[in-house]
mmCIF file of C-alpha atoms in Angstrom:
data_model
loop_
_atom_site.group_PDB
_atom_site.id
_atom_site.type_symbol
_atom_site.label_atom_id
_atom_site.label_comp_id
_atom_site.label_asym_id
_atom_site.label_seq_id
_atom_site.Cartn_x
_atom_site.Cartn_y
_atom_site.Cartn_z
ATOM 1 C CA MET A 972 8.114 1.389 -11.627
ATOM 2 C CA SER A 973 9.856 0.847 -15.011
ATOM 3 C CA ALA A 974 10.636 3.822 -17.183
ATOM 4 C CA ASP A 975 7.252 2.955 -18.978
ATOM 5 C CA GLY A 976 5.363 3.093 -16.022
ATOM 6 C CA LYS A 977 4.996 -0.700 -15.217
ATOM 7 C CA ILE A 978 5.210 -2.246 -11.791
ATOM 8 C CA GLY A 979 5.561 -5.736 -12.932
ATOM 9 C CA ASP A 980 5.955 -7.673 -16.240
ATOM 10 C CA SER A 981 3.062 -9.295 -18.303
ATOM 11 C CA SER A 982 3.352 -12.437 -16.474
ATOM 12 C CA ARG A 983 2.527 -10.193 -13.090
ATOM 13 C CA THR A 984 5.280 -11.889 -11.124
ATOM 14 C CA ALA A 985 6.782 -9.882 -8.104
ATOM 15 C CA ALA A 986 8.638 -6.810 -9.240
ATOM 16 C CA ARG A 987 12.354 -7.013 -7.729
ATOM 17 C CA PHE A 988 14.021 -4.494 -10.163
ATOM 18 C CA GLY A 989 14.423 -1.715 -7.730
ATOM 19 C CA SER A 990 17.878 -1.311 -6.166
ATOM 20 C CA ASP A 991 18.917 -1.617 -2.423
ATOM 21 C CA GLN A 992 18.603 2.290 -2.371
ATOM 22 C CA ASP A 993 14.898 2.287 -3.502
ATOM 23 C CA LYS A 994 14.027 -0.510 -0.879
ATOM 24 C CA ALA A 995 15.604 1.648 1.737
ATOM 25 C CA HIS A 996 13.667 4.668 0.521
ATOM 26 C CA LEU A 997 10.397 2.515 0.873
ATOM 27 C CA GLU A 998 11.292 1.459 4.368
ATOM 28 C CA GLU A 999 11.624 4.999 5.583
ATOM 29 C CA GLN A 1000 8.078 5.689 4.333
ATOM 30 C CA ILE A 1001 6.871 2.533 6.096
ATOM 31 C CA ALA A 1002 8.566 3.541 9.466
ATOM 32 C CA GLN A 1003 6.599 7.020 9.361
ATOM 33 C CA ALA A 1004 3.318 5.060 8.954
ATOM 34 C CA ASP A 1005 0.707 3.878 11.552
ATOM 35 C CA GLY A 1006 -0.541 1.398 9.124
ATOM 36 C CA VAL A 1007 0.595 -0.420 5.772
ATOM 37 C CA LEU A 1008 -2.083 -1.186 3.002
ATOM 38 C CA PHE A 1009 -1.716 -3.739 0.391
ATOM 39 C CA GLY A 1010 -3.922 -5.807 -1.587
ATOM 40 C CA ALA A 1011 -4.206 -9.732 -1.915
ATOM 41 C CA SER A 1012 -2.602 -9.844 -5.283
ATOM 42 C CA THR A 1013 0.646 -8.062 -3.896
ATOM 43 C CA LEU A 1014 0.766 -10.430 -0.851
ATOM 44 C CA ARG A 1015 0.406 -13.441 -3.237
ATOM 45 C CA ALA A 1016 3.273 -12.215 -5.683
ATOM 46 C CA TYR A 1017 5.678 -11.519 -2.774
ATOM 47 C CA GLY A 1018 4.473 -13.808 0.043
ATOM 48 C CA THR A 1019 5.650 -11.222 2.493
ATOM 49 C CA THR A 1020 5.321 -7.700 3.421
ATOM 50 C CA LEU A 1021 8.058 -5.183 4.211
ATOM 51 C CA ARG A 1022 8.765 -4.542 7.583
ATOM 52 C CA VAL A 1023 11.032 -2.007 9.544
ATOM 53 C CA ARG A 1024 14.517 -3.495 9.858
ATOM 54 C CA GLN A 1025 17.029 -0.493 9.990
ATOM 55 C CA PRO A 1026 18.142 0.166 13.708
ATOM 56 C CA GLU A 1027 17.962 3.758 13.183
ATOM 57 C CA LEU A 1028 14.379 3.732 11.939
ATOM 58 C CA LEU A 1029 13.293 1.212 14.740
ATOM 59 C CA GLN A 1030 14.819 3.872 17.346
ATOM 60 C CA GLN A 1031 12.927 6.692 15.514
ATOM 61 C CA ARG A 1032 9.545 4.954 16.052
ATOM 62 C CA CYS A 1033 10.522 3.985 19.682
ATOM 63 C CA GLN A 1034 11.376 7.936 20.242
ATOM 64 C CA GLN A 1035 7.887 8.608 18.741
ATOM 65 C CA GLU A 1036 6.283 6.187 21.324
ATOM 66 C CA LYS A 1037 5.060 3.880 18.199
ATOM 67 C CA ALA A 1038 5.267 0.082 18.233
ATOM 68 C CA PRO A 1039 8.279 -1.301 16.335
ATOM 69 C CA GLN A 1040 6.193 -2.155 13.396
ATOM 70 C CA PRO A 1041 3.236 -0.465 11.949
ATOM 71 C CA VAL A 1042 0.145 -2.534 11.463
ATOM 72 C CA HIS A 1043 -0.021 -4.439 8.222
ATOM 73 C CA ILE A 1044 -3.404 -4.640 6.615
ATOM 74 C CA VAL A 1045 -4.329 -6.812 3.789
ATOM 75 C CA CYS A 1046 -7.184 -5.308 1.669
ATOM 76 C CA SER A 1047 -9.307 -7.972 -0.217
ATOM 77 C CA ARG A 1048 -12.988 -8.228 -0.931
ATOM 78 C CA SER A 1049 -12.829 -12.184 -1.225
ATOM 79 C CA ALA A 1050 -10.039 -12.710 1.249
ATOM 80 C CA ALA A 1051 -8.817 -15.568 -0.755
ATOM 81 C CA ILE A 1052 -5.338 -15.846 0.807
ATOM 82 C CA ASP A 1053 -3.214 -18.854 1.398
ATOM 83 C CA PRO A 1054 -2.600 -19.325 5.112
ATOM 84 C CA HIS A 1055 0.764 -21.105 4.680
ATOM 85 C CA LEU A 1056 2.278 -17.767 3.063
ATOM 86 C CA PRO A 1057 5.527 -16.630 4.908
ATOM 87 C CA PHE A 1058 3.689 -13.365 5.763
ATOM 88 C CA PHE A 1059 1.712 -15.036 8.401
ATOM 89 C CA ARG A 1060 5.149 -16.041 10.383
ATOM 90 C CA GLN A 1061 6.542 -12.439 10.062
ATOM 91 C CA PRO A 1062 6.883 -10.568 13.404
ATOM 92 C CA VAL A 1063 4.075 -7.888 12.611
ATOM 93 C CA PRO A 1064 0.667 -6.927 13.543
ATOM 94 C CA ARG A 1065 -1.509 -8.484 10.889
ATOM 95 C CA TRP A 1066 -4.921 -7.076 10.122
ATOM 96 C CA LEU A 1067 -7.357 -7.916 7.493
ATOM 97 C CA LEU A 1068 -9.816 -5.630 5.717
ATOM 98 C CA THR A 1069 -12.723 -7.234 3.789
ATOM 99 C CA THR A 1070 -16.240 -7.815 3.189
ATOM 100 C CA THR A 1071 -18.656 -9.980 5.219
ATOM 101 C CA ALA A 1072 -18.209 -12.729 2.935
ATOM 102 C CA GLY A 1073 -14.606 -12.471 2.823
ATOM 103 C CA ALA A 1074 -14.357 -12.547 6.732
ATOM 104 C CA ARG A 1075 -16.270 -15.806 7.141
ATOM 105 C CA GLN A 1076 -13.163 -18.044 6.163
ATOM 106 C CA TRP A 1077 -10.778 -16.308 8.896
ATOM 107 C CA HIS A 1078 -12.991 -15.823 12.000
ATOM 108 C CA ALA A 1079 -11.978 -19.213 13.138
ATOM 109 C CA GLY A 1080 -8.451 -18.840 13.159
ATOM 110 C CA GLU A 1081 -5.783 -16.572 14.931
ATOM 111 C CA ALA A 1082 -3.859 -15.408 11.536
ATOM 112 C CA PHE A 1083 -5.134 -11.825 11.748
ATOM 113 C CA GLU A 1084 -5.341 -9.873 15.035
ATOM 114 C CA GLN A 1085 -8.154 -7.858 13.742
ATOM 115 C CA ILE A 1086 -10.819 -8.379 10.968
ATOM 116 C CA LEU A 1087 -12.496 -5.230 9.935
ATOM 117 C CA ILE A 1088 -15.311 -5.550 7.677
ATOM 118 C CA ALA A 1089 -16.362 -2.192 5.480
ATOM 119 C CA GLU A 1090 -18.532 -2.910 2.508
ATOM 120 C CA THR A 1091 -20.974 -1.239 0.125
ATOM 121 C CA GLN A 1092 -24.196 -2.529 -0.835
ATOM 122 C CA THR A 1093 -22.576 -4.287 -4.022
ATOM 123 C CA GLU A 1094 -20.188 -6.074 -1.547
ATOM 124 C CA THR A 1095 -16.971 -4.205 -2.398
ATOM 125 C CA ILE A 1096 -14.887 -2.541 0.249
ATOM 126 C CA ASP A 1097 -16.279 0.985 1.383
ATOM 127 C CA TRP A 1098 -13.282 2.985 1.837
ATOM 128 C CA ASP A 1099 -14.802 6.029 3.415
ATOM 129 C CA THR A 1100 -16.211 3.613 6.332
ATOM 130 C CA ALA A 1101 -12.958 1.749 6.325
ATOM 131 C CA PHE A 1102 -10.911 4.993 6.912
ATOM 132 C CA GLN A 1103 -13.286 6.492 9.444
ATOM 133 C CA THR A 1104 -12.750 3.189 11.437
ATOM 134 C CA PHE A 1105 -8.900 3.313 11.126
ATOM 135 C CA SER A 1106 -9.072 6.856 12.544
ATOM 136 C CA THR A 1107 -11.185 5.952 15.598
ATOM 137 C CA MET A 1108 -8.487 3.317 16.201
ATOM 138 C CA GLY A 1109 -5.709 5.900 16.235
ATOM 139 C CA LEU A 1110 -4.376 5.070 12.581
ATOM 140 C CA THR A 1111 -4.060 8.139 10.509
ATOM 141 C CA ARG A 1112 -1.061 7.923 8.327
ATOM 142 C CA PHE A 1113 -0.760 5.107 5.932
ATOM 143 C CA SER A 1114 1.812 3.701 3.284
ATOM 144 C CA VAL A 1115 0.100 2.002 0.350
ATOM 145 C CA LEU A 1116 2.322 -0.710 -1.071
ATOM 146 C CA GLY A 1117 0.016 -1.632 -3.973
ATOM 147 C CA GLY A 1118 -0.936 -3.105 -6.058
ATOM 148 C CA GLY A 1119 -2.348 -0.816 -8.808
ATOM 149 C CA THR A 1120 -6.024 -1.918 -8.417
ATOM 150 C CA LEU A 1121 -5.779 -0.808 -4.639
ATOM 151 C CA VAL A 1122 -4.188 2.373 -5.450
ATOM 152 C CA ALA A 1123 -6.905 2.964 -8.048
ATOM 153 C CA SER A 1124 -9.574 2.472 -5.637
ATOM 154 C CA LEU A 1125 -7.860 4.887 -3.192
ATOM 155 C CA PHE A 1126 -7.605 7.760 -5.773
ATOM 156 C CA GLU A 1127 -11.144 7.216 -6.821
ATOM 157 C CA ALA A 1128 -12.286 7.538 -3.040
ATOM 158 C CA ASN A 1129 -9.954 10.764 -2.803
ATOM 159 C CA LEU A 1130 -7.915 9.339 -0.078
ATOM 160 C CA VAL A 1131 -4.359 9.622 -1.488
ATOM 161 C CA ASP A 1132 -2.403 12.667 -0.164
ATOM 162 C CA GLU A 1133 0.956 11.937 -1.494
ATOM 163 C CA LEU A 1134 2.504 9.675 -4.383
ATOM 164 C CA TRP A 1135 6.048 8.501 -4.180
ATOM 165 C CA LEU A 1136 7.487 7.097 -7.392
ATOM 166 C CA THR A 1137 10.780 5.570 -8.077
ATOM 167 C CA VAL A 1138 11.469 5.284 -11.923
ATOM 168 C CA CYS A 1139 13.793 2.293 -12.627
ATOM 169 C CA PRO A 1140 16.127 2.209 -15.656
ATOM 170 C CA LEU A 1141 14.416 -0.561 -17.684
ATOM 171 C CA ILE A 1142 11.470 -1.019 -20.228
ATOM 172 C CA LEU A 1143 8.948 -3.814 -19.511
ATOM 173 C CA GLY A 1144 6.115 -2.947 -21.969
ATOM 174 C CA GLY A 1145 3.228 -5.210 -22.394
ATOM 175 C CA ASP A 1146 -0.525 -4.371 -22.396
ATOM 176 C CA ARG A 1147 -1.164 -6.784 -19.689
ATOM 177 C CA ALA A 1148 1.574 -5.575 -17.433
ATOM 178 C CA PRO A 1149 0.397 -3.818 -14.291
ATOM 179 C CA THR A 1150 0.875 0.069 -13.715
ATOM 180 C CA ALA A 1151 1.046 1.808 -10.472
ATOM 181 C CA VAL A 1152 -2.608 3.035 -11.000
ATOM 182 C CA ASP A 1153 -4.736 0.280 -12.771
ATOM 183 C CA GLY A 1154 -8.660 0.161 -12.431
ATOM 184 C CA THR A 1155 -10.751 1.668 -15.022
ATOM 185 C CA GLY A 1156 -8.761 4.755 -15.322
ATOM 186 C CA PHE A 1157 -9.816 8.311 -15.393
ATOM 187 C CA LEU A 1158 -10.947 10.652 -18.118
ATOM 188 C CA ALA A 1159 -8.365 13.638 -18.575
ATOM 189 C CA ASP A 1160 -10.634 16.369 -17.381
ATOM 190 C CA LEU A 1161 -11.297 14.328 -13.972
ATOM 191 C CA ALA A 1162 -7.675 12.941 -13.572
ATOM 192 C CA PRO A 1163 -6.089 13.513 -10.148
ATOM 193 C CA GLN A 1164 -3.748 16.379 -10.519
ATOM 194 C CA LEU A 1165 -0.209 16.348 -8.878
ATOM 195 C CA GLN A 1166 2.219 18.992 -7.686
ATOM 196 C CA LEU A 1167 6.039 17.908 -7.891
ATOM 197 C CA LEU A 1168 7.492 18.262 -4.413
ATOM 198 C CA GLU A 1169 10.790 16.779 -5.049
ATOM 199 C CA ALA A 1170 12.790 15.022 -7.757
ATOM 200 C CA ARG A 1171 16.145 13.636 -7.319
ATOM 201 C CA SER A 1172 18.363 11.035 -9.237
ATOM 202 C CA LEU A 1173 20.606 8.402 -7.486
ATOM 203 C CA ASN A 1174 22.619 6.325 -9.896
ATOM 204 C CA ASP A 1175 20.163 5.443 -12.765
ATOM 205 C CA GLU A 1176 16.978 5.710 -10.702
ATOM 206 C CA VAL A 1177 14.756 8.845 -10.212
ATOM 207 C CA PHE A 1178 12.975 9.508 -7.024
ATOM 208 C CA LEU A 1179 9.763 11.539 -7.415
ATOM 209 C CA HIS A 1180 7.554 12.874 -4.680
ATOM 210 C CA TYR A 1181 4.083 14.342 -5.447
ATOM 211 C CA ARG A 1182 1.345 16.243 -3.514
ATOM 212 C CA VAL A 1183 -2.031 15.306 -4.752
ATOM 213 C CA LYS A 1184 -4.225 18.380 -5.487
ATOM 214 C CA ARG A 1185 -7.495 18.327 -4.092
ATOM 215 C CA GLY A 1186 -10.566 18.466 -6.298
ATOM 216 C CA GLY A 1187 -9.335 16.272 -9.181
ATOM 217 C CA ALA A 1188 -10.826 12.730 -9.334
ATOM 218 C CA GLY A 1189 -13.575 11.168 -7.499
ATOM 219 C CA ARG A 1190 -15.819 13.268 -5.373
ATOM 220 C CA GLN A 1191 -15.156 16.839 -4.973
ATOM 221 C CA ASP A 1192 -14.052 18.577 -1.779
#
C-alpha cells in the first residue's frame, strides 16, 4: 500500500508501485499457502493471478508434498468475470466461490475445476460455510490477495489470523481510492486489534507483519 494507506489510485487501476522485493515477498507467502483468495474486482484489474515461479519455492512445495501451485480461488457473489482474461490460461488450479446465481453462468464450461456455493439468505457469500468446506477439502492455510472489500468481509467474519503490509514510498490520496480494508468500516471500540510481530525496511519500503488479536471485530470468540 502507499504511505497513506491506498492500494490503488482513485481510478482503481491495478497497483503496480511495489518493488521487485515486494513481489518476491508476496510470492513467498503464496508458496506457503494451500489456497489463494481474491475478489473479482482484483482479477479484473490485473487480469492474472500471482503464481509461484521461484525454483527454490517450487522445490519447497515439492518437499512438503504439495502441488506446485496452490489453488487459486476467485470469490464473487455475481461471478461476472470475463472468460477471456489471461487468468484462464495460466497453469494454476482455478476454483470459484460464489452464490447459486453466480454459479449458473459457469456450470456449462470448464474454466473452473471446482465451483463452490456458500451463500446466506441475502445471497451473499457465507464465509463460515465456505471455510468449513475448504477445511474438509484439505485447504487450511490461505493467502488473501485482495481487494479491500474481500479483506473487510473476512475481518468481519473473524477469519483473518495475520496481516502482512508493505508500505511503499508514495502518496496516492483521494477519497475514492481503495484501501487495504474497505467495506463499511469498524467503530473504534470494535476494530480488529493487531500485535506487531516484525517490522523491517528495505530500501524505501517497510515490511510489516501483524498477528490479529482475537475478540476484536465481528463475533466474539
